[in-house]
Coordinates of C-alpha atoms in Angstrom, one line a residue:
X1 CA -2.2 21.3 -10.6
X2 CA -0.8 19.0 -8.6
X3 CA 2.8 20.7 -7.7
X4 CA 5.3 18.5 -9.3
X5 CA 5.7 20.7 -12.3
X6 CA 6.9 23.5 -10.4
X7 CA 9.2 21.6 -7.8
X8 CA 9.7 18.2 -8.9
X9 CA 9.7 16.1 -5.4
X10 CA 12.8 13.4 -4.9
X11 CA 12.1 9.6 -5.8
X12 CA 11.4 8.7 -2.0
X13 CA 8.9 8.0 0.2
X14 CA 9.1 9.0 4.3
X15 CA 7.8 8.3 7.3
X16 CA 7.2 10.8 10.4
X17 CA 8.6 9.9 13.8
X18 CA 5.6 10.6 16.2
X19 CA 1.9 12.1 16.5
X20 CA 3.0 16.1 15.4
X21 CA 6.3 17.1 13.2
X22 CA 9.2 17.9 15.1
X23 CA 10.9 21.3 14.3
X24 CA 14.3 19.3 12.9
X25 CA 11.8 16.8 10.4
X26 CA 9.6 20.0 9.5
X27 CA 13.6 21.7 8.3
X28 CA 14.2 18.5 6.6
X29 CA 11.0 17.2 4.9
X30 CA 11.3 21.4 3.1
X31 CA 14.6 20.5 1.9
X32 CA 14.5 16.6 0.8
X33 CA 11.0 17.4 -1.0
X34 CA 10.0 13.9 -0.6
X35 CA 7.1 12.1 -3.6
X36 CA 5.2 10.8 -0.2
X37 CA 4.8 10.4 3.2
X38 CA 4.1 7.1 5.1
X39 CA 1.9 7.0 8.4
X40 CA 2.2 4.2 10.8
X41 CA 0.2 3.4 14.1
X42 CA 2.5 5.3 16.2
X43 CA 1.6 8.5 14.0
X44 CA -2.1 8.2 15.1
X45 CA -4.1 9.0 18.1
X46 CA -7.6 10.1 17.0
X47 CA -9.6 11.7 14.1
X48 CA -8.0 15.4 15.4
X49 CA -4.5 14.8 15.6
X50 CA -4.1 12.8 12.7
X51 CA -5.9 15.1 10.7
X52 CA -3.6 17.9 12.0
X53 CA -0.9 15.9 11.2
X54 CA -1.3 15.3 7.4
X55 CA -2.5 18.9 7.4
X56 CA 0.6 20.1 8.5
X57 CA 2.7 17.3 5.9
X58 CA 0.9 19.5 3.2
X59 CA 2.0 22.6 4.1
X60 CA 5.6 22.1 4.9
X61 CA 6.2 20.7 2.0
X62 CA 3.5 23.6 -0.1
X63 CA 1.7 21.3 -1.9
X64 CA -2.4 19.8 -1.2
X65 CA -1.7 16.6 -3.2
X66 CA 1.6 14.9 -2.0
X67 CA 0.4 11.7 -1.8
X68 CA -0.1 10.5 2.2
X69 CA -0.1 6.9 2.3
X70 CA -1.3 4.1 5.3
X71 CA -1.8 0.7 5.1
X72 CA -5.3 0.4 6.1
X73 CA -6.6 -3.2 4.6
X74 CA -8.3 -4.6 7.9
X75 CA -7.9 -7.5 10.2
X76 CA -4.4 -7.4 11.6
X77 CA -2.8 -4.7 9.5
X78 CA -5.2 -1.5 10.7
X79 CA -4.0 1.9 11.2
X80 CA -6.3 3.6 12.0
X81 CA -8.1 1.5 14.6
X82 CA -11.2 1.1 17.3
X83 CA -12.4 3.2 18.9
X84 CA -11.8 6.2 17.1
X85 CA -12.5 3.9 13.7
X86 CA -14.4 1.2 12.6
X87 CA -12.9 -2.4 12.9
X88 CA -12.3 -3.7 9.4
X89 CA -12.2 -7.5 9.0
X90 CA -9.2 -9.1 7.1
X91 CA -9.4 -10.2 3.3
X92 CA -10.1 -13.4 4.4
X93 CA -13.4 -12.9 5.2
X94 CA -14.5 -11.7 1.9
X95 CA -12.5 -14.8 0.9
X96 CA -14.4 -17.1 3.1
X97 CA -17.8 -15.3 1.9
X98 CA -16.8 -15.5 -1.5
X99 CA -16.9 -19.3 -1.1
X100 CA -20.5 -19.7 -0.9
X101 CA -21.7 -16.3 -2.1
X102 CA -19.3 -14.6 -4.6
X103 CA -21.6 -12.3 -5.6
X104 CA -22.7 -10.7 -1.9
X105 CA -18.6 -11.2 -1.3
X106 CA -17.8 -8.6 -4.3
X107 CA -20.2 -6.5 -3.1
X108 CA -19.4 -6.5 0.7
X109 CA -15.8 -6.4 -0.3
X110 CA -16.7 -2.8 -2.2
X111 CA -18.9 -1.5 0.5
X112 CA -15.9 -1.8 3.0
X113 CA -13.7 0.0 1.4
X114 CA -16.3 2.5 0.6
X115 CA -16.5 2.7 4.2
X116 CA -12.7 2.9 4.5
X117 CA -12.2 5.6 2.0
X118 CA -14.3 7.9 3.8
X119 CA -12.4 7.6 6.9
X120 CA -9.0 7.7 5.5
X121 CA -10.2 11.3 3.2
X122 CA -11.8 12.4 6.3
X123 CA -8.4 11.6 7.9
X124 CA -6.1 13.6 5.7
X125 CA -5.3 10.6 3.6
X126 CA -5.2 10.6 -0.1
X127 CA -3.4 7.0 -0.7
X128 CA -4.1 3.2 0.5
X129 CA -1.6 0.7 0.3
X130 CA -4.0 -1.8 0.1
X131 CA -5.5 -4.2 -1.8
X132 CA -3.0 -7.3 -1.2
X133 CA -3.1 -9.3 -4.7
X134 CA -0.9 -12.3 -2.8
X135 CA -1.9 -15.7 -2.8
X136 CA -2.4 -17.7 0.1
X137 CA -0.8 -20.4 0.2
X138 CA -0.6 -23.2 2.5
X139 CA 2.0 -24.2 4.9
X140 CA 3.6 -20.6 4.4
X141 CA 4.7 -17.5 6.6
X142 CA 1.4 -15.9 8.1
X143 CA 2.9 -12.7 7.0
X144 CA 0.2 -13.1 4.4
X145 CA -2.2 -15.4 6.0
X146 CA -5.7 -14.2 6.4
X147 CA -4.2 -10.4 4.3
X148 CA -4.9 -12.6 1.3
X149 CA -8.6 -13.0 -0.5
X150 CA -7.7 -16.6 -1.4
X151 CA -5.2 -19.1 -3.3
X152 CA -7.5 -18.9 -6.2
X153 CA -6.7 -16.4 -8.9
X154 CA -10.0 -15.7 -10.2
X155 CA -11.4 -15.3 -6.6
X156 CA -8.4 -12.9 -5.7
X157 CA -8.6 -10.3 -8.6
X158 CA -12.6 -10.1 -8.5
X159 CA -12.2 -8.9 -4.7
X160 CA -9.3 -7.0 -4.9
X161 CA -11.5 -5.1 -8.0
X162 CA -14.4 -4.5 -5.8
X163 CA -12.0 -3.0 -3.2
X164 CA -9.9 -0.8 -5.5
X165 CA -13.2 0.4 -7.3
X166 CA -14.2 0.9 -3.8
X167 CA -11.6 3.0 -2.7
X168 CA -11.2 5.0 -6.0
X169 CA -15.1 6.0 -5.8
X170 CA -14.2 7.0 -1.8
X171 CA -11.6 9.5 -3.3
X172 CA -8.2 7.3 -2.3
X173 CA -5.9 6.0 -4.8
X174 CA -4.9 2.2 -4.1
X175 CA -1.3 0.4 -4.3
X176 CA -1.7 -3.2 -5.3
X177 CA 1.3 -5.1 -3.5
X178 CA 3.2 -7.3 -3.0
X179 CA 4.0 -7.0 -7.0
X180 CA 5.6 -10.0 -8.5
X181 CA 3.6 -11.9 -5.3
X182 CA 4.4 -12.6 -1.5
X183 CA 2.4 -15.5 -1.3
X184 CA 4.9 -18.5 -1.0
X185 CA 6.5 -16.3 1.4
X186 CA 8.2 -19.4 4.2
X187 CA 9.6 -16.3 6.4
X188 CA 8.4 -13.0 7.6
X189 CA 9.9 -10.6 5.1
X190 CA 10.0 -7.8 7.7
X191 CA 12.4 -10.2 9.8
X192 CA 14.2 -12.0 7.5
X193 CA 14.7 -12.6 3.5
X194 CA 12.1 -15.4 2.1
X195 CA 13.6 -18.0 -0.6
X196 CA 11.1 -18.8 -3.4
X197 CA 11.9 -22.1 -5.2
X198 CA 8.8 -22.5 -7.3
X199 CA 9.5 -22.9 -10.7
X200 CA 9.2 -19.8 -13.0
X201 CA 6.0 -21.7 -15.1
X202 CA 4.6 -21.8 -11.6
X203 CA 4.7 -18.2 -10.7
X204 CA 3.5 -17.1 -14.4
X205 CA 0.5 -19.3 -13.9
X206 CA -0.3 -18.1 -9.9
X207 CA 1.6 -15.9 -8.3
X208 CA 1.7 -13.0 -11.1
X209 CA -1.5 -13.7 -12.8
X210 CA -3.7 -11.3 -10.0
X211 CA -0.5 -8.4 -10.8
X212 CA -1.0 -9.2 -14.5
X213 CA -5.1 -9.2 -14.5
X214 CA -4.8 -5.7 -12.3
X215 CA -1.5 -3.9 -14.2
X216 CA -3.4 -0.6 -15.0
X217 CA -3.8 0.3 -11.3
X218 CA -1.8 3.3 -11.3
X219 CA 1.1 1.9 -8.2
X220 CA 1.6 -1.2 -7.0
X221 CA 4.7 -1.9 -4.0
X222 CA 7.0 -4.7 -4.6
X223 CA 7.8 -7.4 -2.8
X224 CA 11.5 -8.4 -0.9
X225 CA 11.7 -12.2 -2.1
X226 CA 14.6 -14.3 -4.1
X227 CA 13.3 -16.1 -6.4
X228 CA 15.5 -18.7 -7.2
X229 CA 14.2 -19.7 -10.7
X230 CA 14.6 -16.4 -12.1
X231 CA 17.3 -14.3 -9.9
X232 CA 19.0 -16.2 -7.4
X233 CA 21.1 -13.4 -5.9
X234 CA 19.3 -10.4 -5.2
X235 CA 15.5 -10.3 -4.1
X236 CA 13.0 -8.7 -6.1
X237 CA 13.0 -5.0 -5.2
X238 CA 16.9 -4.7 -6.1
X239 CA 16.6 -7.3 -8.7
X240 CA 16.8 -5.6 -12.2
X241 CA 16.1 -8.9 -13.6
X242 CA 12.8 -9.6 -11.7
X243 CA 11.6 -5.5 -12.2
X244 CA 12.5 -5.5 -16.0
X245 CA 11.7 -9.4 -17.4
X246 CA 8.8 -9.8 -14.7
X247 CA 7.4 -7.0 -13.3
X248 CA 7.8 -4.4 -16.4
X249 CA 8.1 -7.3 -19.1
X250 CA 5.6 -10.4 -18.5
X251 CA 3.2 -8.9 -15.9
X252 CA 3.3 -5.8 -18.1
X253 CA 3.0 -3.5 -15.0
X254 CA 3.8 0.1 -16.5
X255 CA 3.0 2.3 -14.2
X256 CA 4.3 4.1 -10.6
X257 CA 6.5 1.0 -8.7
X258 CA 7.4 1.8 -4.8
X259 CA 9.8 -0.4 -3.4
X260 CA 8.5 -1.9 -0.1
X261 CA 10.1 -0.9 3.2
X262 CA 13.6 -0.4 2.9
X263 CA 13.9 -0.9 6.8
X264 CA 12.9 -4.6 6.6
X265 CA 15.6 -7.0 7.7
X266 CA 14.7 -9.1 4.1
X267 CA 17.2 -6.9 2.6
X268 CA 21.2 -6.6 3.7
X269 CA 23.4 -4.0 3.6
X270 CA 23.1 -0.2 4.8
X271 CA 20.1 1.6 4.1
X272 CA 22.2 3.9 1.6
X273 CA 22.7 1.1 -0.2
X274 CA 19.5 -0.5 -0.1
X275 CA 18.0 2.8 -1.8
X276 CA 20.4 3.1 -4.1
X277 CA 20.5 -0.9 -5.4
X278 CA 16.2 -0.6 -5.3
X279 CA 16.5 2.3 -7.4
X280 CA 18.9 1.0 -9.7
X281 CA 17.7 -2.1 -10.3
X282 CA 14.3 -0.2 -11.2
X283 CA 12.3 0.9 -8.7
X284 CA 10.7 4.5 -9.2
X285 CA 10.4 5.4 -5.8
X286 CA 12.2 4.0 -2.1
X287 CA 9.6 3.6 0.8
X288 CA 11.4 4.4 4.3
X289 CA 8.7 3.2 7.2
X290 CA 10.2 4.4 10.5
X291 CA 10.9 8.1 10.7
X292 CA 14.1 7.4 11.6
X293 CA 16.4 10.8 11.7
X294 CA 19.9 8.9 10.4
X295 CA 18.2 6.6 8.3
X296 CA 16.0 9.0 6.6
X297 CA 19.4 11.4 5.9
X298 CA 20.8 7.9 4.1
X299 CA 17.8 7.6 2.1
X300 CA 17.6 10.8 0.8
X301 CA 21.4 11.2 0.5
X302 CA 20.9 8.4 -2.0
X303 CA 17.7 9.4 -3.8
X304 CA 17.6 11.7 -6.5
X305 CA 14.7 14.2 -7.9
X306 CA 12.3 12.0 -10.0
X307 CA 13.1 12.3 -13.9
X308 CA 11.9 10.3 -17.1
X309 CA 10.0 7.8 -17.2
X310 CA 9.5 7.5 -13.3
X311 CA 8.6 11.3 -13.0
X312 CA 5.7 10.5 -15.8
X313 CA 4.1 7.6 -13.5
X314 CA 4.9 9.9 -10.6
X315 CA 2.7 12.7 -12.1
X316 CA 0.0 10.7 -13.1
X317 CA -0.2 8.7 -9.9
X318 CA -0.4 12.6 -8.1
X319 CA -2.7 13.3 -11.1
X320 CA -5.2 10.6 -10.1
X321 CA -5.2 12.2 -6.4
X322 CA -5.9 15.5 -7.7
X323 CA -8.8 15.1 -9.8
X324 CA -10.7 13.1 -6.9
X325 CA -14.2 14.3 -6.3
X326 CA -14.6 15.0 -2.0
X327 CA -18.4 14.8 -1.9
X328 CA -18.7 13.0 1.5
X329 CA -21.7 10.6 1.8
X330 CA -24.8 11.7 3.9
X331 CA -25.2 10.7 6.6
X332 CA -28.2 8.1 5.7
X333 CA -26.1 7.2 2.7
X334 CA -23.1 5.6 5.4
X335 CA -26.0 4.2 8.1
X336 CA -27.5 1.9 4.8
X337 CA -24.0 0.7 3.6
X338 CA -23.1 0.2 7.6
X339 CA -26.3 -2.1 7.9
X340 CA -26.0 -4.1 4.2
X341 CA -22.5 -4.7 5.1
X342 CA -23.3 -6.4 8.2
X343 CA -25.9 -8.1 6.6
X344 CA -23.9 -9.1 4.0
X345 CA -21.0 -10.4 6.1
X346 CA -23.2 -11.7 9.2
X347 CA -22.5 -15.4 8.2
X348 CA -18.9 -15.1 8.5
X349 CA -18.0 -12.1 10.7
X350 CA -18.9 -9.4 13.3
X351 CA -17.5 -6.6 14.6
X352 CA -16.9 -7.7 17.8
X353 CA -15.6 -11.4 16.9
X354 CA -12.0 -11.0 18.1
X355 CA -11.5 -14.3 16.6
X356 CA -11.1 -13.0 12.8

C-alpha cells in the first residue's frame, strides 16, 4: 500500500535545506505531510549521505513510497554528479546522434537512463524529473538549449520514449516537463517571466505535439510562460485557461500536474499567493525548490490535503512507485551497457569532453 489511504499527504511538494534534516524541518515535514520531496545539489555529497538522507525523508514522514524527486537529465542540469556518479551527457547529444543514426540514438538514449535509474534507486530516489519534451528553438533563452532532444517533433518524442521506458524499467517514475512547452522561451524563467507570442496554430502544431504524443506518462511539471495568443495575463502554471483548454483539453494530459518551482522569479507576488493561484488555476500539486523555512510555512499555509480528482492522479502516480520491481543489474549486466553506450555515443561524445 502505498500510505495515502491512511493519511492523505497535502497537495505540495518540498525541498530540504542541507545534506541531513534539521530537528525544526524533521517537526515540520511530520506535520505538513507533504505528496513529495525535492532534492537539489546542495542536498548531496556522496552515495552515503544522500542515501541517509532520503532514508530518513521516509521515516519522518512513515511512509516507503513518498515520492523523492531530482532533476537528473545530464549535461548541465546533474544532481548527482562526478566523482561519486557517472557524467551524463545533455539531450542534445542523443539529438545530434539521432541525426545520422536514429536507431543507435533511441537506443543509447535508453541505455542512459537505464544507467541513471540505477543510481538514482540506489540513491534513495524513486522519481525523475526528467525527460525534457521542449523544443529547441533557435535564437531563444539557453535555459533549454542543449536540455532539448531537438526542434523536430518526431525526433523529440522517440528519445524522450527511450528515456522514460528507460527509467521506468530502472524502477523510477519520470515527469515529462515543461508541459504546454518551454521551448520559445526568450528569457530564463528562473530569473524572469518569458512572453510567448507564437500564434496558438503554432503551438498546437510544435510546442504541444511531444506533450500530446506522451499524455499517458503518469506527471508531467508545467511550465511558467504567458502565452499571449491564448492567456495574456497570467503564465501557464496559474493560468486556468492554459491548464484547462490546453493542458487538460487539447493536449489531453489527464494525469498528476506539478507546478514548476514556485520560487522562480517568472512568477510575481508572495509565495502564498503563488501556491494558492497555481492551485487554483489547476495545478494538482505546488513544487517549492529551496528549503526555505518561511517560505515553506507559506506554502503549506496555502496548500490543502489532496482531494478528488487530484488525490486519484496522486495515488496512482505513488501507485506506479510502489509496484516497481528493485532487481539491481549484475554487475556484468552494467559493465556491457557502460561499454555499448560508449560505443554507441563515441562519435559524438565522451565522458571526459567538457565541451558538451
Amino acid at each position: 500500500m502505498s500510505g495515502l489511504e491512511v493519511n492523505k499527504p497535502r497537495a505540495c511538494i518540498l525541498g530540504v535545506g542541507g545534506t541531513e534534516l534539521s530537528n525544526w524541518e524533521k517537526g515540520f515535514f511530520r506535520e505538513a505531510t507533504p505528496y513529495g520531496f525535492i532534492l537539489f545539489a546542495r542536498n548531496v555529497e556522496d552515495r552515503n549521505q544522500v542515501r541517509a538522507l532520503t532514508k530518513s525523508l521516509r521515516d519522518v514522514v512513515g511512509n516507503i513510497n513518498i515520492p523523492i524527486f531530482v532533476d537528473q537529465e545530464g549535461g548541465r542540469v546533474m544532481r548527482l554528479k562526478p566523482p561519486h556518479w557517472r557524467k551524463i551527457p545533455a539531450a542534445g547529444v542523443f539529438g545530434d546522434l539521432f541525426d545520422t543514426k536514429p536507431d543507435d540514438a533511441r537506443e543509447a538514449a535508453y541505455i542512459n537512463a537505464r544507467l541513471m535509474a540505477m543510481d538514482l534507486r540506489d540513491a534513495g530516489f524513486n522519481t525523475a524529473c526528467a525527460p525534457v519534451l521542449d523544443l529547441r528553438f533557435p535564437g531563444m533563452s539557453d535555459v533549454v538549449g542543449d536540455r532539448s532532444y531537438g526542434a523536430d517533433v518526431g525526433k523529440v518524442v522517440m528519445l524522450a520514449s527511450a528515456v522514460a521506458a528507460g527509467l521506468l524499467d530502472g524502477g523510477i517514475a519520470p515527469v515529462i516537463k515543461h508541459i504546454p512547452g518551454h521551448g520559445r522561451a526568450s528569457v530564463d524563467s528562473h530569473k524572469d517571466l518569458p512572453v510567448v507570442s507564437a500564434s496558438h496554430a503554432d503551438l498546437t502544431r510544435l510546442d504541444f505535439a511531444p506533450f500530446m504524443q506522451m499524455k499517458d506518462v503518469l506527471a508531467a511539471m508545467s511550465a511558467h510562460l504567458l502565452f499571449t495568443a491564448i492567456d495574456d495575463q497570467r503564465p501557464g502554471t496559474v493560468s486556468p485557461t492554459i491548464i484547462n483548454d490546453v493542458i487538460r483539453g487539447e493536449i489531453g494530459f489527464e494525469n498528476l500536474l506539478i507546478s514548476d518551482d514556485l520560487s522562480m522569479e517568472a512568477l510575481g507576488g508572495s509565495i502564498a499567493s503563488r501556491t494558492h493561484e497555481c492551485l487554483q488555476a489547476g495545478c494538482d500539486v505546488a513544487l517549492h525548490c529551496n528549503g526555505k523555512r518561511t517560505e515553506m510555512e507559506e506554502v503549506v499555509s496555502m496548500t490543502p490535503i489532496l482531494s478528488g480528482n487530484a488525490l486519484s492522479r496522486a495515488q496512482a502516480f505513488t501507485n506506479q512507485i510502489a509496484s516497481f520491481k528493485t532487481d539491481t543489474p549484475s554487475a556484468s549486466q552494467l559493465t556491457d551497457w557502460r561499454m555499448r553506450l560508449a560505443d554507441l555515443l563515441a562519435s559524438v561524445w565522451k565522458a571526459e569532453d567538457t565541451a558538451k
